Coordinates of C-alpha atoms (C1' of nucleotides) in Angstrom, one line a residue:
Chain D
X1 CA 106.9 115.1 62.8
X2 CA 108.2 113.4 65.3
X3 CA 109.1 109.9 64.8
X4 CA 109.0 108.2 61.7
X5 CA 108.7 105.0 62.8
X6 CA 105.8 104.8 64.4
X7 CA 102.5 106.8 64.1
X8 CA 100.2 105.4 65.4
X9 CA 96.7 104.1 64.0
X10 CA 92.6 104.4 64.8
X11 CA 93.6 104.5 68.5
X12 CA 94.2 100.5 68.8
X13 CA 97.1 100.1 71.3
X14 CA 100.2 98.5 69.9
X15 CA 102.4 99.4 67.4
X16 CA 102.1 98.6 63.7
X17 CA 103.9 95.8 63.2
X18 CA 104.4 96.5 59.2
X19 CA 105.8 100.1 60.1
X20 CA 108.1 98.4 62.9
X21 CA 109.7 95.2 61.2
X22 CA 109.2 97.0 57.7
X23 CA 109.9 100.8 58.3
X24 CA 111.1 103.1 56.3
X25 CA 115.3 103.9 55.0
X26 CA 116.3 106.7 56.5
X27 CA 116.1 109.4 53.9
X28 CA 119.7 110.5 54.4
X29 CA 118.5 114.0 55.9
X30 CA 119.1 114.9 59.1
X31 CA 120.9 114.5 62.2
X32 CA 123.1 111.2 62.3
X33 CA 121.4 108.1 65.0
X34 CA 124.1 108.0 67.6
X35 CA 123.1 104.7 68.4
X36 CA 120.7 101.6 67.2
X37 CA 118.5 99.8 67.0
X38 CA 120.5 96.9 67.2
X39 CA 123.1 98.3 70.0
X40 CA 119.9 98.8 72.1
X41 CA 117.9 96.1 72.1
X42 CA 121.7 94.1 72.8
X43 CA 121.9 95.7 75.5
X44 CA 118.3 95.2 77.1
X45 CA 119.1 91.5 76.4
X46 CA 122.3 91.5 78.2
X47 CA 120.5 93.1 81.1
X48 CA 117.8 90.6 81.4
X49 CA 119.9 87.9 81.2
X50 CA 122.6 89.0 84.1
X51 CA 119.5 90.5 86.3
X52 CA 116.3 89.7 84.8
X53 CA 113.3 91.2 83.4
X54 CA 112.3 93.6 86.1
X55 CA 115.9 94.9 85.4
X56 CA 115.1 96.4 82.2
X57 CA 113.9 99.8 82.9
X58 CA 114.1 102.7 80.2
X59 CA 116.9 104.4 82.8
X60 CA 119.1 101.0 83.0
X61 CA 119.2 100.6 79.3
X62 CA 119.7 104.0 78.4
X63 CA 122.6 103.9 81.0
X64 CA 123.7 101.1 79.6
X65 CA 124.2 102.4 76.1
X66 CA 126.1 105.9 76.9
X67 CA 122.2 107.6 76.0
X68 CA 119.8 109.8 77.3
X69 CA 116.7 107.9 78.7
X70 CA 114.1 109.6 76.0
X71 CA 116.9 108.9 73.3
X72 CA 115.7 105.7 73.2
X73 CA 112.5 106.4 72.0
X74 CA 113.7 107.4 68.5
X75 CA 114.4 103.8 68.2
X76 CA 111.0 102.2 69.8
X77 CA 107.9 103.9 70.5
X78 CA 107.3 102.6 73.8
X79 CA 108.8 99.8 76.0
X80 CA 106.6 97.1 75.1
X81 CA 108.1 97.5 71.4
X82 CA 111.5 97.0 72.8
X83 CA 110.3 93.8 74.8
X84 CA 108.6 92.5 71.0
X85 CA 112.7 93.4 69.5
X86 CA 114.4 91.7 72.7
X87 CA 112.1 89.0 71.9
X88 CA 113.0 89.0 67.8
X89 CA 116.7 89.7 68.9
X90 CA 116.9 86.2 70.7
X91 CA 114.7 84.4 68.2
X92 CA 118.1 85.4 65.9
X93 CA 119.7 82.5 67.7
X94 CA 117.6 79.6 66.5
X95 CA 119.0 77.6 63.5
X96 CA 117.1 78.0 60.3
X97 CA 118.6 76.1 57.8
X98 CA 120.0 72.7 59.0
X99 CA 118.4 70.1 56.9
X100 CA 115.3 68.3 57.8
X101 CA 114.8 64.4 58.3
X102 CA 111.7 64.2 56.4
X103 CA 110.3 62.4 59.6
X104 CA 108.0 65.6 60.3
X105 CA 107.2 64.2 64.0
X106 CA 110.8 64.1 64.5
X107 CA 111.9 67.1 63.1
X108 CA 109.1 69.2 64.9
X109 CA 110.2 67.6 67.7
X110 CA 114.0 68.8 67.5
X111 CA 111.8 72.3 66.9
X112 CA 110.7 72.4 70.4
X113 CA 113.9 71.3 72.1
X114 CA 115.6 74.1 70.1
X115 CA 113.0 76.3 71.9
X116 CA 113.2 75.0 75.0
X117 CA 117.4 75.2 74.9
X118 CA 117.0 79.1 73.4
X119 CA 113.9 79.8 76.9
X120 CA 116.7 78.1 79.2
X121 CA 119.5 80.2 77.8
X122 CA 117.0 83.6 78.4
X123 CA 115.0 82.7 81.5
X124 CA 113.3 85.8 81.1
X125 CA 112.0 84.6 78.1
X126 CA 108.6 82.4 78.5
X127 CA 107.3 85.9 80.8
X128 CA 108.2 88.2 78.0
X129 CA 106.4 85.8 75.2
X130 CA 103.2 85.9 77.4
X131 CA 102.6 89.4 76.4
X132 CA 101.3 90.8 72.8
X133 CA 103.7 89.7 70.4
X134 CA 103.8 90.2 66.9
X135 CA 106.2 87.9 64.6
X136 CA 109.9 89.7 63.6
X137 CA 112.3 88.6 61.0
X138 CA 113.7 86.4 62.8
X139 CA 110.8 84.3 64.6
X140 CA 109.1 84.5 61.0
X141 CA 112.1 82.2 59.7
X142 CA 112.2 80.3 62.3
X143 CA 108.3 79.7 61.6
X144 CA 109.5 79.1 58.2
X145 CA 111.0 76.2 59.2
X146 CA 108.8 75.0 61.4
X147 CA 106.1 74.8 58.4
X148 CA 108.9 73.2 56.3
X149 CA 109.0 70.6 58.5
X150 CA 105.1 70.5 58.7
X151 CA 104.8 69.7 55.2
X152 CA 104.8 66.5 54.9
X153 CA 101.4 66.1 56.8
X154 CA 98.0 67.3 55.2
X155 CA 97.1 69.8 57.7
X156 CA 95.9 72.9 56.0
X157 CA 97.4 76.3 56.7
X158 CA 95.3 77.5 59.8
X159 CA 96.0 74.3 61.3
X160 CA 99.8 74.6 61.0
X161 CA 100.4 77.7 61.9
X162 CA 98.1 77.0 65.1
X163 CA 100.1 73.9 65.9
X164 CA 103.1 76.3 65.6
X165 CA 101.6 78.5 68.0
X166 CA 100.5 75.9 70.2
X167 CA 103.7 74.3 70.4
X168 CA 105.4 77.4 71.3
X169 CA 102.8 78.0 73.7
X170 CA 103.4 74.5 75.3
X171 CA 107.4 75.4 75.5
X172 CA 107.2 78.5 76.9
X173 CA 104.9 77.0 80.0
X174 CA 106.7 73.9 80.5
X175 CA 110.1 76.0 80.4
X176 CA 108.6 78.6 82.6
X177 CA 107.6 76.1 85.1
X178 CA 111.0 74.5 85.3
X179 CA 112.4 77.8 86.0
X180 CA 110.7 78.5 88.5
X181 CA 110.9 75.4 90.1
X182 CA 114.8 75.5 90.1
X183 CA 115.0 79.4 91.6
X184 CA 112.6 77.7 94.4
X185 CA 115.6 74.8 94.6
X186 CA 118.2 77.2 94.9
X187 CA 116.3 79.5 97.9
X188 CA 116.2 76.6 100.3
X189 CA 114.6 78.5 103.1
X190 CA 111.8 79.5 100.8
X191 CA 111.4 75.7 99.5
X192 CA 111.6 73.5 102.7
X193 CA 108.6 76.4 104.1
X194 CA 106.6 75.1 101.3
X195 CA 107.5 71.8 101.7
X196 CA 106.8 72.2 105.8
X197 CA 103.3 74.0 104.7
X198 CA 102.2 70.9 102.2
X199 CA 103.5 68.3 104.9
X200 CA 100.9 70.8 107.4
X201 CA 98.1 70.7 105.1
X202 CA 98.2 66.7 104.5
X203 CA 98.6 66.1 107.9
X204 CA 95.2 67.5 108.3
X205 CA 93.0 65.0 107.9
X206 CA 91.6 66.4 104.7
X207 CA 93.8 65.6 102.2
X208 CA 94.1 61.7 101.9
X209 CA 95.4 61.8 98.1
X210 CA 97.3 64.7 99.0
X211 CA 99.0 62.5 101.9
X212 CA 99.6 59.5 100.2
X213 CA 101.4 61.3 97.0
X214 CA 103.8 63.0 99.2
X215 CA 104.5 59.4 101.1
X216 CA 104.9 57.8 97.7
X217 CA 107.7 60.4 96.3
X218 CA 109.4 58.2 93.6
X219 CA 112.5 58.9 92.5
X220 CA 113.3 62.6 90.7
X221 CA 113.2 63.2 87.3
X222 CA 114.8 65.3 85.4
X223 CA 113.4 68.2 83.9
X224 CA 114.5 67.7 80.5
X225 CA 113.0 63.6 80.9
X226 CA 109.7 65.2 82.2
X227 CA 109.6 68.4 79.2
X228 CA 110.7 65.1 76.4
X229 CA 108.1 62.9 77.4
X230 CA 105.1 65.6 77.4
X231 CA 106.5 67.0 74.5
X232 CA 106.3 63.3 72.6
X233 CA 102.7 62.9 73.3
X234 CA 101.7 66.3 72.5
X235 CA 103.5 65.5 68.9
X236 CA 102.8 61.8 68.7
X237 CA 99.2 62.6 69.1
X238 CA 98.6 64.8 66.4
X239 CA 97.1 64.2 63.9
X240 CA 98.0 64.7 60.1
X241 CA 94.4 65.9 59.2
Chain J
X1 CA 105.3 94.0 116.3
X2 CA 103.7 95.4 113.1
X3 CA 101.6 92.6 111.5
X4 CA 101.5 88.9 112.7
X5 CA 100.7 87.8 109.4
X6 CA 103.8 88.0 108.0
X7 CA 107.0 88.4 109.6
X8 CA 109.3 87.1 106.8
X9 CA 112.1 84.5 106.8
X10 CA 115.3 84.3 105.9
X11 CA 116.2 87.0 103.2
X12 CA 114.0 85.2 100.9
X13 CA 111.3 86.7 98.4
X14 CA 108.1 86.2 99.5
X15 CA 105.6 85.1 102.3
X16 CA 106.1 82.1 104.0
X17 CA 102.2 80.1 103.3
X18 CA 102.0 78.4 106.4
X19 CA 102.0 81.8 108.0
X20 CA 99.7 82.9 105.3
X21 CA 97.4 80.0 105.1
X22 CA 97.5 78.9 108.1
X23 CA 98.2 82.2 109.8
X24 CA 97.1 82.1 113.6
X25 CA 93.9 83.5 114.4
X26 CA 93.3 86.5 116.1
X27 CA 94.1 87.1 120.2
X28 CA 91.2 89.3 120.5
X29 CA 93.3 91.6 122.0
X30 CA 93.4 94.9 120.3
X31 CA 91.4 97.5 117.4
X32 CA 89.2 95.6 115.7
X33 CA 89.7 95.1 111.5
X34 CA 87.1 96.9 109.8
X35 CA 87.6 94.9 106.4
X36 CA 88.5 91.6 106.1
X37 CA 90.8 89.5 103.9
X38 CA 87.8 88.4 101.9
X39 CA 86.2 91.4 100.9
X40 CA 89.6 92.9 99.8
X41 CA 90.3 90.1 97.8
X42 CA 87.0 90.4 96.1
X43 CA 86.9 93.5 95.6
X44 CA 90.2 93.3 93.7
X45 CA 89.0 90.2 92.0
X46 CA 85.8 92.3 90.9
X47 CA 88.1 95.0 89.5
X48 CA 90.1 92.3 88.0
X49 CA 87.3 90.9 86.7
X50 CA 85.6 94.5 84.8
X51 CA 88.8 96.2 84.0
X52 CA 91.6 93.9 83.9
X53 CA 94.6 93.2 85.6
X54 CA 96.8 96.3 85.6
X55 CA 93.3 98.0 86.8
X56 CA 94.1 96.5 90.6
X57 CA 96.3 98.9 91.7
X58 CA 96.6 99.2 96.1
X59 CA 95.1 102.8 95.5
X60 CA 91.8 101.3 93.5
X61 CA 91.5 98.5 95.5
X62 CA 91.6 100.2 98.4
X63 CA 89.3 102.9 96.9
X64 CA 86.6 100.1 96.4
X65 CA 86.2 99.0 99.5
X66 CA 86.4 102.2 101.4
X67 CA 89.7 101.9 103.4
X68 CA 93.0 103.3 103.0
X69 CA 95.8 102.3 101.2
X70 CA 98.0 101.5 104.0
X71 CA 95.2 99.4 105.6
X72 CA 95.1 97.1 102.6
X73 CA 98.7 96.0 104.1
X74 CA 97.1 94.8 107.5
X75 CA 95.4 91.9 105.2
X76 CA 98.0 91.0 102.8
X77 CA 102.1 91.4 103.4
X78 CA 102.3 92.9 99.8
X79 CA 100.6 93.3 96.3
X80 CA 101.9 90.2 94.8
X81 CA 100.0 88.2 97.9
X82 CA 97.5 89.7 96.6
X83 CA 97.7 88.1 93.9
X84 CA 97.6 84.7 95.3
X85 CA 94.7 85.0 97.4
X86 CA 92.6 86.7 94.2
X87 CA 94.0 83.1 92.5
X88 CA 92.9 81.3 95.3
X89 CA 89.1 83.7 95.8
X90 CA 88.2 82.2 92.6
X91 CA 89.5 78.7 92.5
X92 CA 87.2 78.0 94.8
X93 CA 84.5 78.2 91.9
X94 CA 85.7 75.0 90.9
X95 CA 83.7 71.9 91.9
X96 CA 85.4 69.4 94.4
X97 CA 82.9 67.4 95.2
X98 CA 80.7 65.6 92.0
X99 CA 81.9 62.0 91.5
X100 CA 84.1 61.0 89.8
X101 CA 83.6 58.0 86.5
X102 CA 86.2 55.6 87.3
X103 CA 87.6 56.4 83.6
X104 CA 90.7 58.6 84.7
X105 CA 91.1 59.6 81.5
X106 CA 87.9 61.5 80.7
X107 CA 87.5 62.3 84.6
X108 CA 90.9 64.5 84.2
X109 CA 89.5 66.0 80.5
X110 CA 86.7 67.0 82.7
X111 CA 88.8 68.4 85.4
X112 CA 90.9 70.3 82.1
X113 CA 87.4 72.2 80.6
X114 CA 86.5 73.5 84.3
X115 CA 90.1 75.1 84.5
X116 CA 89.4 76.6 81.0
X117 CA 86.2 77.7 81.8
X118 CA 87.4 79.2 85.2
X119 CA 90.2 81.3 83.1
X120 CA 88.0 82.6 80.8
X121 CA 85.6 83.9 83.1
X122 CA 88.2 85.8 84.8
X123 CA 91.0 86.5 81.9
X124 CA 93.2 87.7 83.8
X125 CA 93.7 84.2 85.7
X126 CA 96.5 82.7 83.0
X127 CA 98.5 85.9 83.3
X128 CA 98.4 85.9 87.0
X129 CA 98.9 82.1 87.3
X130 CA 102.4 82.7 85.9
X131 CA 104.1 84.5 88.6
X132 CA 105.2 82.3 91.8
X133 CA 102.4 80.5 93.5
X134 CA 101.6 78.6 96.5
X135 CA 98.6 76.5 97.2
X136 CA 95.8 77.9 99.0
X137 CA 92.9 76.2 100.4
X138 CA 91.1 75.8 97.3
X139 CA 93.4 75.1 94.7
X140 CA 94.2 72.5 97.4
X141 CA 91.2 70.8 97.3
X142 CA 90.8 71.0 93.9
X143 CA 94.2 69.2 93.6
X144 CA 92.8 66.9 96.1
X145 CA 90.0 66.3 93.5
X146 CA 92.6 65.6 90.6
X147 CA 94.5 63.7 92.8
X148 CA 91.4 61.6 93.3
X149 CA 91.0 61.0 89.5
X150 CA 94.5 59.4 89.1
X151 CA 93.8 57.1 91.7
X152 CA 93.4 54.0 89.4
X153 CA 96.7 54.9 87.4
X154 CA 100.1 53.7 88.8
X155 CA 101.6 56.9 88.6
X156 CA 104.3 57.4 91.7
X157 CA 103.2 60.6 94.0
X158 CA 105.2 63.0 92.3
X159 CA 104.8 62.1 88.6
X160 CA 101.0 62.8 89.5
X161 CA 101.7 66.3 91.0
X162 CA 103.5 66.8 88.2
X163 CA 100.7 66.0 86.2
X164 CA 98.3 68.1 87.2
X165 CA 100.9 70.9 87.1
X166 CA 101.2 70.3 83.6
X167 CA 97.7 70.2 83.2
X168 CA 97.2 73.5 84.6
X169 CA 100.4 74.8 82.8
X170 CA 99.0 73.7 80.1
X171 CA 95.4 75.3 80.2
X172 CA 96.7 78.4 81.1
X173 CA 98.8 78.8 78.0
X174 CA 95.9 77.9 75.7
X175 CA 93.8 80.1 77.0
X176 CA 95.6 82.6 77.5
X177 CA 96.0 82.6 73.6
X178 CA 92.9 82.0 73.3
X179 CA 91.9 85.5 75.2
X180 CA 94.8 87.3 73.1
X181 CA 92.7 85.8 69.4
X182 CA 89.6 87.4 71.0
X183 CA 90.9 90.5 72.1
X184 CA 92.9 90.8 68.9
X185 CA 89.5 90.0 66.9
X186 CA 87.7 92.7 68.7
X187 CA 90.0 95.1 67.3
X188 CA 89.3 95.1 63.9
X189 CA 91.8 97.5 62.7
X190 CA 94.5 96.1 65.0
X191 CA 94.3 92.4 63.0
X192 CA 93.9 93.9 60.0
X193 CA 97.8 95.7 60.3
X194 CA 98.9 92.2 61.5
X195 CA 97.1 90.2 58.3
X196 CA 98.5 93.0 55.9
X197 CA 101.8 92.5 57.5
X198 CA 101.6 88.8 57.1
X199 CA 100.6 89.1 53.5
X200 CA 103.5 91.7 52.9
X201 CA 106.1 89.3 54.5
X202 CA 104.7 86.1 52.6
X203 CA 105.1 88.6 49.3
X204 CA 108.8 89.1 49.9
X205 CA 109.9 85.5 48.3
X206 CA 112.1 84.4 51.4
X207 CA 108.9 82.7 53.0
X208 CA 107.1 80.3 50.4
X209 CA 105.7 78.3 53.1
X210 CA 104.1 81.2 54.9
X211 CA 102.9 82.1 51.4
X212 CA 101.3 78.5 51.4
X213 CA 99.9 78.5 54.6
X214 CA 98.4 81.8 54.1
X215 CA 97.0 80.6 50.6
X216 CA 95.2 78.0 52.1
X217 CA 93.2 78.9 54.8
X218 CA 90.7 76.1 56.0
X219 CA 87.9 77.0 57.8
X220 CA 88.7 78.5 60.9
X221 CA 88.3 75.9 63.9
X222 CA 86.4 77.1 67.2
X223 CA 89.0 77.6 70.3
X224 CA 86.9 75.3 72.1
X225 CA 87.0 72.3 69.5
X226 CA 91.0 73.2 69.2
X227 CA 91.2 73.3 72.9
X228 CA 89.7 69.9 73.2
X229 CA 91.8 68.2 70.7
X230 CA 94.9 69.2 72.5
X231 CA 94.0 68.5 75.7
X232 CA 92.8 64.4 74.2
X233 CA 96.1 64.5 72.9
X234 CA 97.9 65.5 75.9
X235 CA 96.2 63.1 78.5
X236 CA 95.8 60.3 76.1
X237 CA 99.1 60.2 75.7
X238 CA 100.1 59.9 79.3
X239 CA 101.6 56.6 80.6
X240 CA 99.9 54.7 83.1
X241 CA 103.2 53.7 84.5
Chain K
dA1 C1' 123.0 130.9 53.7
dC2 C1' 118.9 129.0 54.7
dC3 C1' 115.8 125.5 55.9
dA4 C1' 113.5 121.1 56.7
dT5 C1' 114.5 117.2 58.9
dT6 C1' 116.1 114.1 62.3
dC7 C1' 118.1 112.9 66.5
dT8 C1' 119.5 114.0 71.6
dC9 C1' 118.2 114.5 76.1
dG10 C1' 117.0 117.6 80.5
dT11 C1' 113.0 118.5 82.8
dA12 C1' 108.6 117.4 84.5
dC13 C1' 104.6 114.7 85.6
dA14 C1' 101.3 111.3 86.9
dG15 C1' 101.2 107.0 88.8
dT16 C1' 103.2 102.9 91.2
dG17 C1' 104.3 99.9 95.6
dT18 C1' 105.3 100.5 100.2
dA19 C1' 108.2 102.2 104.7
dC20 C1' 107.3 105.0 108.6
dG21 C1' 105.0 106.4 112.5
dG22 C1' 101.3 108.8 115.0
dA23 C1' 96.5 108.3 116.4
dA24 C1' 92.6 105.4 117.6
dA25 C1' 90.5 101.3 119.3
dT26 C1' 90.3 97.2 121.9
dA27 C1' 91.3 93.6 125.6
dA28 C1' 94.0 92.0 129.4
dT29 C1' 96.1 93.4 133.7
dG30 C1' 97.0 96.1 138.1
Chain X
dC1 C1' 88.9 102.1 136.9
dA2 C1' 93.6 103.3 135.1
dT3 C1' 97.2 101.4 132.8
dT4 C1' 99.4 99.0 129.3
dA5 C1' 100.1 95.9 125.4
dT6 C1' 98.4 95.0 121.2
dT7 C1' 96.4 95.6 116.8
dT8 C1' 94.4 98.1 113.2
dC9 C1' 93.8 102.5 110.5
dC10 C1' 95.8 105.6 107.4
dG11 C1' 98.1 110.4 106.0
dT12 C1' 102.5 111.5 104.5
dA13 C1' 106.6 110.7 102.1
dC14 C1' 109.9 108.5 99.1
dA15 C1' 112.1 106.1 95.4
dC16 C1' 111.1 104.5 91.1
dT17 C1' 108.4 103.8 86.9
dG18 C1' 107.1 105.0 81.7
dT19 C1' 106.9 108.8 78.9
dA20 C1' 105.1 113.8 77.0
dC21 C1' 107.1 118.0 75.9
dG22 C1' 110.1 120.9 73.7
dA23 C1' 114.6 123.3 73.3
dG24 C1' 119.0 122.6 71.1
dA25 C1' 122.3 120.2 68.0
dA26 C1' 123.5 118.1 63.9
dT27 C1' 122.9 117.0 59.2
dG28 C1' 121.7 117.1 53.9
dG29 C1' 119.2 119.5 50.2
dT30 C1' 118.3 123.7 48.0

DNA sequence: ACCATTCTCGTACAGTGTACGGAAATAATG
DNA sequence: CATTATTTCCGTACACTGTACGAGAATGGT
């Protein structure tokens, strides 16, 4: 056989995540693993940070790691796994044992800015989390926490894993928007055309509201005022069930 | 010159949209198109639509409405381009013109469920709404629309862009979570692997509050009433200004 | 010494987006 | 009407992707 890690099920795509977090020892037999897990996903990180996703191909991270391109499938079954342990690998950053305030609004609130600070660190980051993911070590204590600090309502377990996962959800988009709003800020041919085209399109005739919100700018806002305030209502209106 | 369209800017990724938009109309002078922008766009949204989004490939699309590949790139500069004007084909699904109830609250929770309803009847909208997007004609007018409902708040020009980018950021997350539930549901032995997996990890000791989450299940919510709870949360919270 | 096992990786293949450039069609111009 | 400018059509080709295959190398158990 080829692969220990990862034989696949009924047909269902997607690797199973039990054999993938949970997999086997090596048995001791057998040819040495020049490399790892570990040294791999590193580098595919690394990558993505310095050049982005689109950067991590099977060839640049091979390259990157002294292998063979098909080396790396000894260590994940397909590149979609290694996006899941890129993701996990990150998710190693977050803190998961600080102490908590009791204040469970609070504390889920310094959850999300935590997120938010880890998505700004890895741009590449809210794309990757779009796709299938299941949980790894690491995001599964991170969860931990996040339902340690959930405790103090009465929600019952659905409901607080689903806030979990909505909150996430909420970071990742707000963060993802941000970034792409600042790589628009920093191309600024590609932002004052868009600008010039919005300025066209209100100057139509059509587009009264339109108009008059781009005559009434106001003054900027940060990003990180705008992603605090949206992420206090979305906390301050839950409810505790 | 090659193709009016889109003679690009500056160096800068992608298509400048007044030229796309607002691109000049034709001189009359030379061959005749065969196609048009709007039946290759729906055609890729109809593939979009049956077999997902990695299914519009130029070759397909192409394929489906009987031209070439090559010609596809007399009607759009590139794939991603593509993309937008699919986004934009089917925003113009959404109602612009029913009146509005004065009550900009529930008039923007009303403008929130015809977003989510619009995703889910083409899935592959959240994921595409992610990349880089300008405004086309419709979206515009269905801005126009939201603008509209904000009217009676105080809200400076851009804070009410920004809300309805948030708004949209927002439906797009939840529903595209909501698509990945169902599609994970409809593989039976896909979620079953993941629940195990759960289970296995909750077994380990190191995650009580997994265990207790797991332990108490609740009944399981509908995505829709979930949705609408965090979308009253979201716009209930918002300041007036 | 043999063998089962595990890992390494060169080669190959199907599939992608799209650059190039010739052929065909059309309208304006002489 | 002939010429020419313009626009569209599309076959071919190329660089690049993920990964299947399978031969060879390294290891530990017997």
């Amino acid at each position: 056989m080829r692969n220990v890690v990862h034989r696949e099920g009924a047909g269902a795509a997607g690797v199973d995540p039990q054999q993938l977090w949970l997999g086997a020892a090596r048995t001791g037999r057998g040819r040495k693993p020049a490399f790892s897990r570990e040294a791999i996903t590193a580098a595919a990180v690394a990558l993505a940070d310095a050049e982005g996703l689109d950067a991590v191909t099977m060839r640049r991270v091979a390259a990157e790691v002294g292998a063979g391109v098909m080396s790396l499938y000894s260590y994940a079954p397909d590149k979609e796994t290694l996006l899941e342990l890129m993701v996990d690998h990150v998710s190693g950053e977050l803190p998961t044992d600080g102490p908590l305030t009791g204040d469970w609004r609070a504390d889920l609130k310094a959850i999300g800015h935590l997120q938010r600070a880890l998505m700004l660190r890895h741009p590449w980051l809210p794309t990757a989390l779009t796709a299938r993911r299941t949980l790894g070590p690491h995001a599964l204590a991170f969860l931990e926490r996040a339902l340690a600090a959930l405790r103090p309502t009465r929600l019952d377990g659905a409901a607080k894993l689903e806030v979990f996962s909505q909150l996430t959800g909420f970071v990742a988009g707000h963060v993802g928007y941000e970034i792409a709003q600042s790589a628009a800020a920093e191309a600024p041919g590609r932002a004052a055309a868009e600008a010039r085209y919005l300025a066209a399109v209100a100057a139509d005739g059509h587009h009264p509201e339109l108009a008059a919100a781009l005559a009434a700018p106001g003054r900027p806002l940060t990003p990180e005022a705008t992603f605090t305030r949206f992420l206090d209502r979305l906390i301050d209106g839950l409810d505790t069930g």
